[in-house]
Tab-separated table of C-alpha atoms in Angstrom:
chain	number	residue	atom	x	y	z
A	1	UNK	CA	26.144	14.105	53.655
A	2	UNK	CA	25.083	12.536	50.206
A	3	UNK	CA	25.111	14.631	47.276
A	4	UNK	CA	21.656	15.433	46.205
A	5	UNK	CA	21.321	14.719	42.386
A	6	UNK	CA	19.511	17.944	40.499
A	7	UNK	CA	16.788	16.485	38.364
A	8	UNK	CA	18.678	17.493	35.667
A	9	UNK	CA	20.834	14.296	35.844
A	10	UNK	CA	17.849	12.206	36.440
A	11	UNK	CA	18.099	9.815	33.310
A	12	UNK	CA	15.018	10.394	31.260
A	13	UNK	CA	14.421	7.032	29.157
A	14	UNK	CA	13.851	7.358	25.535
A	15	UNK	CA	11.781	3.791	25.083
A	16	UNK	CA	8.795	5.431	26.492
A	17	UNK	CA	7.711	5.913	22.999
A	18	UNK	CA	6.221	2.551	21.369
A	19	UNK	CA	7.794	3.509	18.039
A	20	UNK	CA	9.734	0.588	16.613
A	21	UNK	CA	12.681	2.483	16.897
A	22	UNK	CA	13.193	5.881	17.787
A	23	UNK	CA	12.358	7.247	13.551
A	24	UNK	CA	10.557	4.467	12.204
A	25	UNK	CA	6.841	3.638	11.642
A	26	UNK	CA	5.874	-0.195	12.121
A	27	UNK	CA	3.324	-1.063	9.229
A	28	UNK	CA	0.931	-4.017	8.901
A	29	UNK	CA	-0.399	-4.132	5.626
A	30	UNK	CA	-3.628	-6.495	4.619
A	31	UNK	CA	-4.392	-6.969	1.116
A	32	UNK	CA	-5.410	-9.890	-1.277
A	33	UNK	CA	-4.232	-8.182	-4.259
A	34	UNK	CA	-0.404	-9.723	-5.021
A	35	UNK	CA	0.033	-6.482	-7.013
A	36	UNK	CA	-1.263	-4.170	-4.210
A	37	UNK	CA	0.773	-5.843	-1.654
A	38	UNK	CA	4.045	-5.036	-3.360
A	39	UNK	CA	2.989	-1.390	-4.208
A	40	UNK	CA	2.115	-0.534	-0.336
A	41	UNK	CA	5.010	-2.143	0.464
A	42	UNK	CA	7.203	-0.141	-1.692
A	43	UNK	CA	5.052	3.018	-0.884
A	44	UNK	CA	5.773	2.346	2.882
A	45	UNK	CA	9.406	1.691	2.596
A	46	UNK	CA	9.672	4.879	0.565
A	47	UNK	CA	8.246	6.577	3.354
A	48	UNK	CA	10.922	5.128	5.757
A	49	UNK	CA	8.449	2.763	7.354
A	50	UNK	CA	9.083	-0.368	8.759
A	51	UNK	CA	6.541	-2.717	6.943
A	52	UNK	CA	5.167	-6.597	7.226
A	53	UNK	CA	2.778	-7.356	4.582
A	54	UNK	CA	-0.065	-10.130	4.845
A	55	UNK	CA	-2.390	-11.269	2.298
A	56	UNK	CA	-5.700	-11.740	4.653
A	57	UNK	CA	-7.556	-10.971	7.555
A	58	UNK	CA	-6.871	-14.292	9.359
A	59	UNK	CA	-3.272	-13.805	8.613
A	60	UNK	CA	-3.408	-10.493	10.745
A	61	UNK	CA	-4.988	-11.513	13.100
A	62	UNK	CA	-2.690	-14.495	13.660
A	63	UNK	CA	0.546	-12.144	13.397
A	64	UNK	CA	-0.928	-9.787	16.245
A	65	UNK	CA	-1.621	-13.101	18.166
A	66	UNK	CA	-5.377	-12.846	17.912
A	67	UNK	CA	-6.932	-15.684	16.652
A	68	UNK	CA	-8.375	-17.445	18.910
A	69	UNK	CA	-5.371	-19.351	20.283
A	70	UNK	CA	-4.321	-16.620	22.380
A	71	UNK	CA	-8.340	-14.808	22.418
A	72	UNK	CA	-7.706	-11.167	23.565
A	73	UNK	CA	-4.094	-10.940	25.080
A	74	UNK	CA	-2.437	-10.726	21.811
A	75	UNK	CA	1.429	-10.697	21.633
A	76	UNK	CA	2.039	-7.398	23.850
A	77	UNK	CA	5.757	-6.513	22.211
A	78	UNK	CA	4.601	-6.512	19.006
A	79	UNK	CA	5.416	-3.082	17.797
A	80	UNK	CA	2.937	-1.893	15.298
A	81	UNK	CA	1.833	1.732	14.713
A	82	UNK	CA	-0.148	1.826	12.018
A	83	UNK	CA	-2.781	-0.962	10.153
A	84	UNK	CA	-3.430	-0.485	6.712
A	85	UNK	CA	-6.294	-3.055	4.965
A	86	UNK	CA	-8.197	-3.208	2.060
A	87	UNK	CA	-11.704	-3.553	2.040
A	88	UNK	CA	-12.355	-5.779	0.205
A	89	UNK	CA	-11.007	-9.017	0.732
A	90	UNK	CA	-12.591	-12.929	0.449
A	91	UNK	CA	-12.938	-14.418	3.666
A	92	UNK	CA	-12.598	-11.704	6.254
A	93	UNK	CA	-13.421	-8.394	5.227
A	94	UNK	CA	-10.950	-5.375	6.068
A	95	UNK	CA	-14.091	-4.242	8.153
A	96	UNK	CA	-14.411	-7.270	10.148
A	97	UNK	CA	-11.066	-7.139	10.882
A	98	UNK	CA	-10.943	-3.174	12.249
A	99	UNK	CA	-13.954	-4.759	14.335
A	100	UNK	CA	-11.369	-7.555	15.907
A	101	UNK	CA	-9.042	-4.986	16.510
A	102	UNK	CA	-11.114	-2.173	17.816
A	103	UNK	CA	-12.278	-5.223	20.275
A	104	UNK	CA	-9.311	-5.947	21.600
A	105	UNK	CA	-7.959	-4.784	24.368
A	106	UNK	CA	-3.805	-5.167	23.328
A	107	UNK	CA	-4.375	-3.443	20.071
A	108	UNK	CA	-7.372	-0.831	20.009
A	109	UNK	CA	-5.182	2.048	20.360
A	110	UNK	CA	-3.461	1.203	16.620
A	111	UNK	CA	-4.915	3.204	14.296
A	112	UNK	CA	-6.526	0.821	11.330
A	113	UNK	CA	-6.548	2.883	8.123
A	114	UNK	CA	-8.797	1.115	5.604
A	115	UNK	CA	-8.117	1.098	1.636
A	116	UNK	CA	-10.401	0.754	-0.804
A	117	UNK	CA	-11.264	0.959	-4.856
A	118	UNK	CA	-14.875	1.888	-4.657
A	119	UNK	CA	-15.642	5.537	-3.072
A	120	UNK	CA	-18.642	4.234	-1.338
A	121	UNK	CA	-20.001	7.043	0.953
A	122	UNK	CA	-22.135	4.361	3.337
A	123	UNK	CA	-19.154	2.095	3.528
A	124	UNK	CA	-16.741	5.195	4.112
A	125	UNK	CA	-19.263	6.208	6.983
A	126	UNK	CA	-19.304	2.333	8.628
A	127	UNK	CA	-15.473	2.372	8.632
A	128	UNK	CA	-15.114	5.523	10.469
A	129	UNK	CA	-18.273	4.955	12.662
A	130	UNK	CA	-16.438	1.255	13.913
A	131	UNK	CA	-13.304	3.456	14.610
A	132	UNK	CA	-10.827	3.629	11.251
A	133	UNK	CA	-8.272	6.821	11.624
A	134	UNK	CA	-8.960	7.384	7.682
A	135	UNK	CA	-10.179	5.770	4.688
A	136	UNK	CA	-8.045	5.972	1.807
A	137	UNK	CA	-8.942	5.445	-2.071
A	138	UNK	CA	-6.756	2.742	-4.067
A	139	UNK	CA	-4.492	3.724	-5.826
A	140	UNK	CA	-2.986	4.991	-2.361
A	141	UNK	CA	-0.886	7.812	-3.202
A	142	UNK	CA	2.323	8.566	-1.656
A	143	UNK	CA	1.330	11.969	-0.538
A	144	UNK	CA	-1.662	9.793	1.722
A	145	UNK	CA	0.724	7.975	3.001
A	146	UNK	CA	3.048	10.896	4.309
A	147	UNK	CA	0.217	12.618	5.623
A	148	UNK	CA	-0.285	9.518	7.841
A	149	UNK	CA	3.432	9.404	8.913
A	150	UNK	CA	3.083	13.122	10.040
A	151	UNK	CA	-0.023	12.924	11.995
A	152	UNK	CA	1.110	9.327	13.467
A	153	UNK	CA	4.595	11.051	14.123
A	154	UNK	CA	3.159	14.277	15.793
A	155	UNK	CA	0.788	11.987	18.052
A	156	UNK	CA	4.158	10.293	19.267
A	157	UNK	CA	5.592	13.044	19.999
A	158	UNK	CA	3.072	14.462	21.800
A	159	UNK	CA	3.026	11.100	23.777
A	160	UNK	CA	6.142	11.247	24.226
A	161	UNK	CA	6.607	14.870	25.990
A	162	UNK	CA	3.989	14.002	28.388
A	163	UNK	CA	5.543	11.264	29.044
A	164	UNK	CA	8.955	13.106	29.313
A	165	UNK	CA	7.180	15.738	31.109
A	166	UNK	CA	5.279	13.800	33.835
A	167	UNK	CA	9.107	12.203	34.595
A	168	UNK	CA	10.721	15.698	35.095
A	169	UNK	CA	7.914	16.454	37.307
A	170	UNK	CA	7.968	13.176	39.319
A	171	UNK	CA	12.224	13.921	39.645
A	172	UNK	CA	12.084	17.382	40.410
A	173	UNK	CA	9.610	16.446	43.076
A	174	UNK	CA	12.171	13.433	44.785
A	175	UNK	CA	14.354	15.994	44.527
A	176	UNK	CA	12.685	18.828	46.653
A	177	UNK	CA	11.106	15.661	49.137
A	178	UNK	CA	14.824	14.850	49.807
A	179	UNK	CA	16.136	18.571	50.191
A	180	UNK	CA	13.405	19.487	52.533
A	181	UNK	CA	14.187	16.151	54.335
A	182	UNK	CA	18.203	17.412	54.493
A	183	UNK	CA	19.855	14.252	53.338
B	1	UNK	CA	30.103	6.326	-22.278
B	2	UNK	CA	29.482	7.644	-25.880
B	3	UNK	CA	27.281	10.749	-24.812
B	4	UNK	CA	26.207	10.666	-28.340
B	5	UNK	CA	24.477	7.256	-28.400
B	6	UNK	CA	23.301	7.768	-24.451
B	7	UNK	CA	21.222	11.019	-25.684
B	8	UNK	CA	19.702	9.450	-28.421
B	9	UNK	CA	18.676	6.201	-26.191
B	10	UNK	CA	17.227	8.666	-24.130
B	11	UNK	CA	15.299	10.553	-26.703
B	12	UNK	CA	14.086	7.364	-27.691
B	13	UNK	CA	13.064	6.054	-24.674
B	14	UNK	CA	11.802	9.440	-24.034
B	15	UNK	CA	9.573	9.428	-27.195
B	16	UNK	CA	8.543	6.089	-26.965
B	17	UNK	CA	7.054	6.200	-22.882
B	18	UNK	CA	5.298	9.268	-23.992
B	19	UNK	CA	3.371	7.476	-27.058
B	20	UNK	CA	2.136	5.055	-24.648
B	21	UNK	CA	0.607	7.601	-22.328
B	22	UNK	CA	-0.867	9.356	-25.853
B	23	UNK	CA	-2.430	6.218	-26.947
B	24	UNK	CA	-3.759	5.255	-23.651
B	25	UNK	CA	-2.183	2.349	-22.878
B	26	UNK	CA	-0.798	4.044	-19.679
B	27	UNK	CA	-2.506	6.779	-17.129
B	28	UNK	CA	-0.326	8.790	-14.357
B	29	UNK	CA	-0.446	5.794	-12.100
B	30	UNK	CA	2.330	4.536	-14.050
B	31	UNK	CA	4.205	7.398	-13.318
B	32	UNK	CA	3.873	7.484	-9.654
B	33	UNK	CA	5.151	3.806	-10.254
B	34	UNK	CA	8.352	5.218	-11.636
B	35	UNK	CA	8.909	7.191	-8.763
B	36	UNK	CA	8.994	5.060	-6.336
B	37	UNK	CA	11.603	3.204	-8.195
B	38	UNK	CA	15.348	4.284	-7.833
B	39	UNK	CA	19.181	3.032	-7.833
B	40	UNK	CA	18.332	0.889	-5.063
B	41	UNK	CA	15.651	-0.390	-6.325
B	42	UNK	CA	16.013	-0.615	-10.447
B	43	UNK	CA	13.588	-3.391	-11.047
B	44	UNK	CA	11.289	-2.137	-9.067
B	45	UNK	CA	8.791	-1.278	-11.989
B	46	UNK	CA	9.260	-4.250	-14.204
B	47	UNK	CA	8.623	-6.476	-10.826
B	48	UNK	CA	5.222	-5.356	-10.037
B	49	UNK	CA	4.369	-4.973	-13.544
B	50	UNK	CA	5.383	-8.935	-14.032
B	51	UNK	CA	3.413	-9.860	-11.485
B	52	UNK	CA	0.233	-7.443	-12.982
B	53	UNK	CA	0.804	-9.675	-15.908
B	54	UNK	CA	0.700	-12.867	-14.174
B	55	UNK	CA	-2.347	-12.271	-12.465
B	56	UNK	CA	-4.349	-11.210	-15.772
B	57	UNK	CA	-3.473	-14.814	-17.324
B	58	UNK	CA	-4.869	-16.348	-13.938
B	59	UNK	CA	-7.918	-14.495	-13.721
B	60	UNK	CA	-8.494	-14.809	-16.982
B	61	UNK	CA	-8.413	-18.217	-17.113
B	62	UNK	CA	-10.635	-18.601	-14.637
B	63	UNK	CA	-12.919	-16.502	-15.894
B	64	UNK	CA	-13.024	-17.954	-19.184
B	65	UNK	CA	-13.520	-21.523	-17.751
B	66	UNK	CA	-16.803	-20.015	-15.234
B	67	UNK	CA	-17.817	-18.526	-18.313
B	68	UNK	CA	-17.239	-21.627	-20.489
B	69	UNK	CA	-20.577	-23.765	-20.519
B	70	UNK	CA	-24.117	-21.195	-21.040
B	71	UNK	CA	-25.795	-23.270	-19.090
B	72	UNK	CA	-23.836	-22.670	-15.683
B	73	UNK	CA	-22.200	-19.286	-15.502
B	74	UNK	CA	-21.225	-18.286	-12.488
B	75	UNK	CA	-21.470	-14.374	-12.786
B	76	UNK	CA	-20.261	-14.156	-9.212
B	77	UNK	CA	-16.753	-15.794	-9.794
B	78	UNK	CA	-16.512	-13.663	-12.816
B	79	UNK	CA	-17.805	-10.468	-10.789
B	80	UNK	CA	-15.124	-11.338	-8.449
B	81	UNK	CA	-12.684	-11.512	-11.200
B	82	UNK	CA	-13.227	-8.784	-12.895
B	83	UNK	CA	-13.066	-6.529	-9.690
B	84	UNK	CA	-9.448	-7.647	-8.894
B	85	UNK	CA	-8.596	-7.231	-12.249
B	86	UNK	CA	-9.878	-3.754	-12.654
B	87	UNK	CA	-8.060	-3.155	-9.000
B	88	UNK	CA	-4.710	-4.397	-10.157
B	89	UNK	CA	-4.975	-2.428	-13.624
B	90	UNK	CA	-5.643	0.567	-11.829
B	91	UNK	CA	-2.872	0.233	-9.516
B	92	UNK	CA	-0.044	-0.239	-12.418
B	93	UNK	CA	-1.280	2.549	-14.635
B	94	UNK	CA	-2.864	-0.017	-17.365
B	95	UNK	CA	-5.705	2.391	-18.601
B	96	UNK	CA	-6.506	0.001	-21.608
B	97	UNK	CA	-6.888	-2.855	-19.675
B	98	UNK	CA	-8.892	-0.668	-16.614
B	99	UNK	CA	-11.362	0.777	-18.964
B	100	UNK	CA	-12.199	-2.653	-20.729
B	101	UNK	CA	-12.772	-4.069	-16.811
B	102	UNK	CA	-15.271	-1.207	-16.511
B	103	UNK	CA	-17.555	-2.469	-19.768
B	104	UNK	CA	-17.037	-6.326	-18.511
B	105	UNK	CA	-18.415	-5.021	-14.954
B	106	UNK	CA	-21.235	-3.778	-16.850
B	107	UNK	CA	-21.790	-7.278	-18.786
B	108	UNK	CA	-21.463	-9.058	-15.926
B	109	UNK	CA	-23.788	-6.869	-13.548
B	110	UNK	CA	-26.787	-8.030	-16.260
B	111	UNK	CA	-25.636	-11.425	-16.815
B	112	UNK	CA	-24.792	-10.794	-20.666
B	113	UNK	CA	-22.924	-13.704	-21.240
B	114	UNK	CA	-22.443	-12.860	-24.807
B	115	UNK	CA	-20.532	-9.490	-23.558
B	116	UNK	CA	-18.615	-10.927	-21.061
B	117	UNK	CA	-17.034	-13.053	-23.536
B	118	UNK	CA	-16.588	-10.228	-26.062
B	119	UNK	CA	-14.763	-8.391	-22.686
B	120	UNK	CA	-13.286	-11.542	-21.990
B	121	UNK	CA	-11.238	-11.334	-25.051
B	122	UNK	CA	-10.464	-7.590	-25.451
B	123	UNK	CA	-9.000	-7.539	-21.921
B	124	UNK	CA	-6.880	-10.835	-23.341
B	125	UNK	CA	-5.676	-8.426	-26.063
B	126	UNK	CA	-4.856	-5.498	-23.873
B	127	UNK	CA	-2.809	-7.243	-21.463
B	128	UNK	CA	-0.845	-8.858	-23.651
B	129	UNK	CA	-0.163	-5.596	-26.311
B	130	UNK	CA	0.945	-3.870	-22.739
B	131	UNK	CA	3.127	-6.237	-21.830
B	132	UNK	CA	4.672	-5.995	-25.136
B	133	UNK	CA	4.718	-2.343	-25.249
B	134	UNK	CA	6.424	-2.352	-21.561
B	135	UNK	CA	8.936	-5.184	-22.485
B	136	UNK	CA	10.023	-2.834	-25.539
B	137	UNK	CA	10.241	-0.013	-22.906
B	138	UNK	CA	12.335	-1.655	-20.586
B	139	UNK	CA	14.552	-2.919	-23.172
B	140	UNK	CA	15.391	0.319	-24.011
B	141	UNK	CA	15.897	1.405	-20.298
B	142	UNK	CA	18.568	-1.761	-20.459
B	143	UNK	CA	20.175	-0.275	-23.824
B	144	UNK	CA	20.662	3.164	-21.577
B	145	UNK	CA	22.060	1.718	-18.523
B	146	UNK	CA	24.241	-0.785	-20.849
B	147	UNK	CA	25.572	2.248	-22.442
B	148	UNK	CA	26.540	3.860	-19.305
B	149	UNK	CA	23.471	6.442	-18.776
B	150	UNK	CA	20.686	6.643	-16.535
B	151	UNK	CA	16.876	6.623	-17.037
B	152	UNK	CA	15.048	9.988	-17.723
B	153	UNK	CA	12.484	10.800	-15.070
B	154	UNK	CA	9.451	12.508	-17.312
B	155	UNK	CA	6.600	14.430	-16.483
B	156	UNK	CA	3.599	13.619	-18.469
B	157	UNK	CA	0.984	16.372	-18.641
């Protein structure tokens, strides 16, 4: 008679999360500004985030494979957790570009967090109307940015232990199919 | 490490940083700057406030040339400009600079041509006393280090 396994010693795999790696936050951050660029950057890194940095719109949208070339598919391993763009940008606004991404179907879960130097209330109100998690007033502090990290890490989590969950449920239910069935 | 001569560098340095937050050249962005700078990073500060600098000759070059001829100013280009420059200033802490971005904004929102050139040239001014008031700071920061001590972290109230 073969041993049944207790679900116990079911493996439960740990890349169910789509964090870059099991701690760290994958940024993409979209600004114009040379001098913003390298102060988000160093802002996310302080923050223990993974970051890539672009300096438009189009050049998002072409490192998350959306630009026409590939229309909607997007490049589907491309880890990112978090968008951050300015508003304000020549060419493609940052609100155009929360539009592409809310549109698509690959990358409307990622929460787009918009940045801006003007506290415009009807602007504010668009952004979060078209789907931005938050809307954040430049200079970004780094206290903004590690309240981001917290609520994007708690969400994962929370993912994550359904996820986690659902599996222990699915093994523990093999397990009493196979017990009942005395193998 | 002559403790002696590190103290004093740091006194200095100390003394001098806080001047420049009395006389307004710098606001508290400068100092959340300086935080996110550390061992691992000890350029970190003079990097992004080199490339601050940078930016104010381009943009003011260009501004200067769409302001150049009275007969064909193009208030958007210098709109535009003065935006990112009053974005950038902000972002490094360069209150001088920010404020006189604010008064050109004004100038340029009636199409005072006259004012954006007075603007024009103050913000010329600014830039450059900042970037010789930081270059004096960081030489200090060098004399410190050089001398075996490390960089005060200070809270400006």
């Amino acid at each position: 008679m073969a041993e049944v396994m207790r679900p116990e010693k079911f493996d439960i795999s740990n890349d169910t999360s789509s964090l870059a790696s099991p701690e760290l936050l994958h940024v993409l951050a979209v600004d114009d500004s040379i001098v913003d660029r390298k102060f988000i950057e160093r802002l996310l890194k302080v923050s223990s985030c993974k970051v890539t940095v672009v300096d438009s719109a189009t050049r998002a949208l072409q490192y998350l494979g959306l630009d026409g070339d590939n229309s909607s598919v997007g490049f589907q391993d491309l880890k990112i957790n978090l968008i951050m763009t300015d508003y304000s940008m020549p060419g493609m606004t940052g609100y155009e570009l929360l539009k592409k991404i809310k549109e698509s179907s690959a990358f409307r879960e990622i929460p787009v967090v918009i940045m801006s130097s003007e506290n415009i209330l009807p602007r504010i109100d668009r952004c979060l109307e078209e789907g931005a998690e938050d809307f954040l007033l430049k200079p970004v502090k780094l206290a903004d940015v590690k309240r981001l990290r917290d609520s994007l890490m708690k969400a994962e989590e929370r993912v994550f232990k359904n996820i986690k969950h659902k599996r222990e449920l699915e093994a523990s239910d093999i397990y009493s199919q196979l017990k009942r069935a005395k193998i | 490490m002559n403790t002696v001569v590190v103290a004093q560098l740091q006194r200095q340095f100390q003394e001098y940083l806080v001047s420049l937050y009395q006389q307004g050249f710098l606001d508290n962005q400068f100092t959340e700057l300086r935080k996110l700078q550390d061992e691992g990073t000890p350029d970190f500060v003079a990097e992004v406030v080199s490339l601050f600098f940078d930016d104010c000759s381009k943009l003011i070059n260009s501004m200067s040339r769409s302001l150049g001829r009275p007969e064909s100013v193009d208030f958007k280009q210098v709109d535009s400009g003065v935006h990112q420059l009053k974005g950038s200033s902000s972002s490094v802490g360069a209150r001088r600079v920010k404020n006189v971005c604010i008064s050109f904004k004004e100038c340029c929102d009636v199409q005072n041509r006259e004012g954006c050139l007075r603007c024009l040239q103050q913000v010329d001014y600014e830039y450059k006393m900042l970037k010789t008031k930081l270059e004096d700071l960081f030489n200090l920061e060098q004399q410190i280090l050089q001398a075996g001590g490390t960089i005060p972290q200070i809270n400006i109230n």
